[in-house]
Amino acid sequence: MMEAPVHIGLIGPLPPPPGGMANQTLQLNELLLRDGHRVELVQMNAPYSPAWAGRVPVLRAGVRLLPYLWRLWRVAGKVQLLHVMANSGWSWHLFAAPAIWIARLRGCPVVVNYRGGEADAFLQRAADWVRPSLRRSAALLVPSGFLEAVFRRHGFGSTVVPNVINLERFGAADARATPSAGRAPSVLVARHLEPIYDNQTALRAFALLAARYPAAQLVIAGSGPEADMLTALAEHLGISQAVRFTGRIDNAAMAALYREADIMLNPSLVDNMPNSVLEALAGGVAVVSTDVGGVPYLVEHRRSALLVPPQNPQAMADAMFLLLGEPDLKERLRQAGLQLADQYTWAQVRPRLLQVYRSVIEKANKAGGVSATGGSKA
């Protein structure tokens, strides 16, 4: 750890709704505080005040954005650095970019922590808008080698600091070698109900599985705009009695679902470093995932997971058949997943992150940007 506590402005979304970046922001805040650092948390998705403003399309942007900018201005003036959770699209333009420019005005260095599997398309589409802001950050962090390669192609260097998995919450409950022995297969999908996660393919793959294993059960844990369509598709496929949609769910309930699952499906069309895959590995659940984006950087086919092409229900079903028909393979994947998850604990990630903080603060101090205790130098 660093010799002295760091005073950090942490900028990001928070649950609800739960999601990869929101959960990582919340968890990072807790871990830094637990280690004795000072954290000023600025929430990108703070509740609308008044609540009715959230129902007015134009008004809601201003109602959320103006208090956010004021809070950024105040925090940037008293911390040693800002750590900004960033993503593609409007999230970048409305929340990440303003944080960078306000910090620059306040003489506070910024660490941009970029996430999301759509970075390449976003950078190609909006490079002229993104480049001026990103070049004014003191450091660019990405959670995977996949995103490191994407940013390198666009002329930006970055440092890989992986996501953190809470093994106390998501770790395997026991050392059972064959979780599905003696009971019907239990399959889990843990993605938002949005087009890029292609839950349709998971439902169609499960329908093929249910034809061979009639007692199999599928749980889809998440919420989103496709909920009604996916419910109707389950009815159409004749599997509605075997499928449970949980809706929005918190971390504790999510951990319980991993403990009950035999197989976790990740059917996404675009991905970076999905927390749901890491959480499943940590819970000792065999993973079948599409081989898109950063997933092959995270897991290796037939060593720590089974990878299949996107939008291919038959290939996904065949992978489930393989796992259920070859318990030795399933157990090897499970054990490899448990070992892999150990690389993403706070004890492993902390030194990388604090080294970035140390370097950024030292450079800012030499340049006369911030004082030793935070805030711009007069």
Short mmCIF file of C-alpha atoms in Angstrom, two decimals, residues 24-272:
data_model
loop_
_atom_site.label_atom_id
_atom_site.label_comp_id
_atom_site.label_asym_id
_atom_site.label_seq_id
_atom_site.Cartn_x
_atom_site.Cartn_y
_atom_site.Cartn_z
CA GLN A 24 -17.54 -1.99 -9.60
CA THR A 25 -17.90 1.66 -8.53
CA LEU A 26 -19.69 0.68 -5.33
CA GLN A 27 -17.21 -2.08 -4.58
CA LEU A 28 -14.15 0.08 -5.27
CA ASN A 29 -15.49 2.76 -2.95
CA GLU A 30 -15.91 0.21 -0.16
CA LEU A 31 -12.48 -1.35 -0.68
CA LEU A 32 -10.62 1.97 -0.75
CA LEU A 33 -12.39 3.15 2.38
CA ARG A 34 -11.64 -0.12 4.12
CA ASP A 35 -7.95 0.36 3.32
CA GLY A 36 -7.98 3.76 4.99
CA HIS A 37 -8.13 6.04 1.94
CA ARG A 38 -10.39 9.08 1.76
CA VAL A 39 -13.03 8.84 -0.97
CA GLU A 40 -15.39 11.53 -2.23
CA LEU A 41 -18.05 9.67 -4.21
CA VAL A 42 -19.81 11.51 -7.05
CA GLN A 43 -22.73 9.55 -8.47
CA MET A 44 -23.40 9.87 -12.19
CA ASN A 45 -26.92 8.43 -11.93
CA ALA A 46 -28.16 10.13 -8.78
CA PRO A 47 -31.95 9.97 -8.25
CA TYR A 48 -33.95 12.73 -9.88
CA SER A 49 -35.03 15.52 -7.58
CA PRO A 50 -37.90 16.09 -7.79
CA ALA A 51 -38.74 12.51 -8.78
CA TRP A 52 -41.33 13.53 -11.38
CA ALA A 53 -38.59 15.27 -13.40
CA GLY A 54 -37.29 11.86 -14.42
CA ARG A 55 -40.42 11.40 -16.54
CA VAL A 56 -39.82 14.53 -18.63
CA PRO A 57 -37.26 13.72 -21.39
CA VAL A 58 -35.59 17.12 -21.81
CA LEU A 59 -35.95 18.30 -18.22
CA ARG A 60 -34.50 15.15 -16.66
CA ALA A 61 -31.11 15.64 -18.33
CA GLY A 62 -30.68 19.08 -16.77
CA VAL A 63 -32.08 18.05 -13.40
CA ARG A 64 -29.47 15.32 -13.11
CA LEU A 65 -26.58 17.00 -14.93
CA LEU A 66 -26.42 20.38 -13.18
CA PRO A 67 -26.08 19.01 -9.61
CA TYR A 68 -23.55 16.49 -10.94
CA LEU A 69 -21.39 19.23 -12.47
CA TRP A 70 -21.54 21.31 -9.28
CA ARG A 71 -20.52 18.32 -7.18
CA LEU A 72 -17.65 17.61 -9.61
CA TRP A 73 -16.43 21.19 -9.30
CA ARG A 74 -16.40 21.03 -5.51
CA VAL A 75 -14.76 17.60 -5.27
CA ALA A 76 -12.10 18.32 -7.91
CA GLY A 77 -10.94 21.26 -5.81
CA LYS A 78 -10.12 19.23 -2.72
CA VAL A 79 -8.92 15.75 -3.76
CA GLN A 80 -5.56 14.51 -5.04
CA LEU A 81 -7.04 12.87 -8.13
CA LEU A 82 -10.29 11.97 -9.82
CA HIS A 83 -10.95 8.35 -10.77
CA VAL A 84 -13.63 8.48 -13.48
CA MET A 85 -15.57 5.40 -14.53
CA ALA A 86 -16.20 5.86 -18.25
CA ASN A 87 -18.18 4.17 -20.99
CA SER A 88 -19.21 4.74 -24.59
CA GLY A 89 -21.88 6.93 -26.10
CA TRP A 90 -23.79 9.57 -24.18
CA SER A 91 -22.33 8.31 -20.92
CA TRP A 92 -18.95 9.58 -22.13
CA HIS A 93 -20.20 12.92 -23.45
CA LEU A 94 -22.47 13.80 -20.50
CA PHE A 95 -20.49 12.44 -17.55
CA ALA A 96 -16.90 11.38 -18.29
CA ALA A 97 -15.78 14.25 -20.54
CA PRO A 98 -17.13 17.00 -18.24
CA ALA A 99 -15.28 15.40 -15.31
CA ILE A 100 -12.00 15.59 -17.26
CA TRP A 101 -12.44 19.23 -18.23
CA ILE A 102 -13.61 20.39 -14.81
CA ALA A 103 -10.66 18.61 -13.21
CA ARG A 104 -8.34 20.36 -15.65
CA LEU A 105 -9.78 23.73 -14.69
CA ARG A 106 -9.29 22.85 -11.02
CA GLY A 107 -5.73 21.58 -11.48
CA CYS A 108 -6.67 18.04 -10.46
CA PRO A 109 -5.28 15.01 -12.35
CA VAL A 110 -7.74 12.51 -13.78
CA VAL A 111 -7.53 8.73 -14.06
CA VAL A 112 -10.00 7.56 -16.71
CA ASN A 113 -11.17 3.99 -16.12
CA TYR A 114 -12.75 3.02 -19.45
CA ARG A 115 -15.14 0.06 -19.66
CA GLY A 116 -17.47 -1.48 -22.20
CA GLY A 117 -17.15 -3.77 -25.18
CA GLU A 118 -18.29 -1.14 -27.73
CA ALA A 119 -15.15 1.01 -27.38
CA ASP A 120 -13.80 0.30 -30.87
CA ALA A 121 -17.00 1.32 -32.65
CA PHE A 122 -17.38 4.35 -30.39
CA LEU A 123 -13.82 5.54 -31.00
CA GLN A 124 -14.20 5.12 -34.76
CA ARG A 125 -17.46 7.06 -34.73
CA ALA A 126 -16.58 9.82 -32.27
CA ALA A 127 -12.77 10.04 -32.24
CA ASP A 128 -12.75 13.78 -32.92
CA TRP A 129 -14.90 14.35 -29.83
CA VAL A 130 -13.19 11.83 -27.55
CA ARG A 131 -9.53 12.49 -28.34
CA PRO A 132 -9.25 16.06 -26.93
CA SER A 133 -10.71 14.98 -23.59
CA LEU A 134 -8.88 11.70 -23.31
CA ARG A 135 -5.52 13.30 -24.04
CA ARG A 136 -6.03 15.51 -20.99
CA SER A 137 -6.28 12.57 -18.61
CA ALA A 138 -3.24 11.66 -16.52
CA ALA A 139 -3.77 7.92 -16.99
CA LEU A 140 -6.08 5.58 -18.88
CA LEU A 141 -7.06 2.36 -17.15
CA VAL A 142 -8.80 -0.55 -18.88
CA PRO A 143 -9.90 -3.83 -17.28
CA SER A 144 -8.68 -6.18 -20.01
CA GLY A 145 -6.06 -6.86 -22.65
CA PHE A 146 -8.86 -6.63 -25.19
CA LEU A 147 -9.53 -2.96 -24.46
CA GLU A 148 -5.81 -2.26 -24.16
CA ALA A 149 -5.45 -3.47 -27.76
CA VAL A 150 -8.46 -1.42 -28.90
CA PHE A 151 -7.08 1.81 -27.48
CA ARG A 152 -3.60 1.06 -28.80
CA ARG A 153 -5.04 0.81 -32.33
CA HIS A 154 -6.49 4.28 -31.84
CA GLY A 155 -3.21 5.74 -30.62
CA PHE A 156 -3.75 5.65 -26.85
CA GLY A 157 -1.59 3.87 -24.32
CA SER A 158 -3.36 2.31 -21.33
CA THR A 159 -2.72 0.27 -18.21
CA VAL A 160 -4.64 -2.94 -17.50
CA VAL A 161 -6.18 -2.96 -14.01
CA PRO A 162 -8.73 -5.80 -13.90
CA ASN A 163 -12.16 -5.83 -12.35
CA VAL A 164 -12.31 -7.01 -8.75
CA ILE A 165 -14.33 -10.03 -7.67
CA ASN A 166 -15.60 -10.33 -4.12
CA LEU A 167 -14.84 -13.96 -3.26
CA GLU A 168 -16.49 -13.52 0.12
CA ARG A 169 -19.77 -12.99 -1.70
CA PHE A 170 -19.40 -14.91 -4.95
CA GLY A 171 -16.92 -17.63 -3.95
CA ALA A 172 -17.94 -21.27 -4.23
CA ALA A 173 -20.04 -22.34 -1.25
CA ASP A 174 -18.41 -25.75 -1.04
CA ALA A 175 -16.06 -28.07 -2.87
CA ARG A 176 -18.66 -30.34 -4.42
CA ALA A 177 -17.17 -32.01 -7.48
CA THR A 178 -20.39 -32.57 -9.41
CA PRO A 179 -22.90 -29.80 -8.63
CA SER A 180 -25.58 -31.26 -10.92
CA ALA A 181 -25.33 -34.83 -9.67
CA GLY A 182 -28.72 -36.29 -8.82
CA ARG A 183 -30.83 -33.34 -9.92
CA ALA A 184 -32.16 -31.64 -13.02
CA PRO A 185 -29.80 -29.22 -14.77
CA SER A 186 -30.06 -25.64 -13.58
CA VAL A 187 -28.99 -22.97 -16.10
CA LEU A 188 -28.42 -19.30 -15.35
CA VAL A 189 -28.20 -16.16 -17.50
CA ALA A 190 -27.08 -13.01 -15.68
CA ARG A 191 -27.27 -10.16 -18.18
CA HIS A 192 -29.55 -7.17 -18.62
CA LEU A 193 -32.49 -7.74 -20.94
CA GLU A 194 -31.06 -5.61 -23.75
CA PRO A 195 -30.39 -6.38 -27.43
CA ILE A 196 -26.58 -6.49 -27.14
CA TYR A 197 -26.82 -9.37 -24.65
CA ASP A 198 -28.94 -11.50 -27.02
CA ASN A 199 -30.98 -13.33 -24.41
CA GLN A 200 -33.05 -14.69 -27.30
CA THR A 201 -30.22 -17.05 -28.19
CA ALA A 202 -30.03 -18.26 -24.59
CA LEU A 203 -33.76 -19.04 -24.61
CA ARG A 204 -33.55 -20.90 -27.93
CA ALA A 205 -30.52 -22.88 -26.73
CA PHE A 206 -32.32 -23.77 -23.52
CA ALA A 207 -35.35 -24.97 -25.52
CA LEU A 208 -33.04 -27.45 -27.26
CA LEU A 209 -31.66 -28.53 -23.88
CA ALA A 210 -35.14 -28.94 -22.40
CA ALA A 211 -36.12 -31.25 -25.24
CA ARG A 212 -33.49 -33.69 -23.97
CA TYR A 213 -33.68 -32.79 -20.25
CA PRO A 214 -37.39 -32.03 -19.63
CA ALA A 215 -36.84 -31.19 -15.96
CA ALA A 216 -34.13 -28.58 -16.69
CA GLN A 217 -34.67 -25.08 -15.32
CA LEU A 218 -33.50 -21.68 -16.62
CA VAL A 219 -33.19 -18.51 -14.54
CA ILE A 220 -32.71 -15.19 -16.33
CA ALA A 221 -31.51 -12.64 -13.78
CA GLY A 222 -31.82 -9.09 -15.00
CA SER A 223 -34.15 -6.35 -16.12
CA GLY A 224 -34.45 -4.29 -19.26
CA PRO A 225 -36.53 -3.22 -22.23
CA GLU A 226 -36.75 -6.70 -23.79
CA ALA A 227 -38.52 -8.29 -20.81
CA ASP A 228 -41.94 -8.57 -22.47
CA MET A 229 -40.51 -9.80 -25.77
CA LEU A 230 -38.41 -12.48 -24.04
CA THR A 231 -41.35 -13.61 -21.93
CA ALA A 232 -43.41 -13.99 -25.11
CA LEU A 233 -40.57 -15.90 -26.79
CA ALA A 234 -40.42 -18.36 -23.87
CA GLU A 235 -44.16 -18.94 -24.32
CA HIS A 236 -43.71 -19.42 -28.07
CA LEU A 237 -40.90 -21.94 -27.53
CA GLY A 238 -43.04 -23.89 -25.05
CA ILE A 239 -40.60 -23.49 -22.16
CA SER A 240 -42.32 -20.82 -20.07
CA GLN A 241 -42.94 -23.26 -17.20
CA ALA A 242 -39.21 -23.96 -17.00
CA VAL A 243 -38.03 -20.34 -17.23
CA ARG A 244 -37.98 -17.82 -14.39
CA PHE A 245 -37.35 -14.11 -14.98
CA THR A 246 -36.18 -12.57 -11.71
CA GLY A 247 -36.28 -8.93 -12.76
CA ARG A 248 -33.91 -6.54 -11.00
CA ILE A 249 -31.87 -8.34 -8.36
CA ASP A 250 -29.28 -7.33 -5.78
CA ASN A 251 -25.79 -8.78 -5.28
CA ALA A 252 -26.72 -11.02 -2.35
CA ALA A 253 -29.57 -12.65 -4.29
CA MET A 254 -27.32 -12.92 -7.35
CA ALA A 255 -24.70 -14.80 -5.36
CA ALA A 256 -27.37 -17.26 -4.22
CA LEU A 257 -28.38 -17.91 -7.84
CA TYR A 258 -24.78 -18.73 -8.78
CA ARG A 259 -24.65 -21.26 -5.95
CA GLU A 260 -27.72 -23.02 -7.36
CA ALA A 261 -26.57 -23.07 -11.00
CA ASP A 262 -24.82 -25.87 -12.89
CA ILE A 263 -24.17 -23.85 -16.06
CA MET A 264 -24.03 -20.12 -16.74
CA LEU A 265 -24.71 -18.86 -20.25
CA ASN A 266 -23.28 -15.60 -21.56
CA PRO A 267 -24.90 -15.05 -24.99
CA SER A 268 -23.74 -11.46 -25.56
CA LEU A 269 -23.01 -9.96 -28.97
CA VAL A 270 -20.60 -7.35 -27.59
CA ASP A 271 -18.51 -7.71 -24.47
CA ASN A 272 -15.36 -6.62 -22.71
#
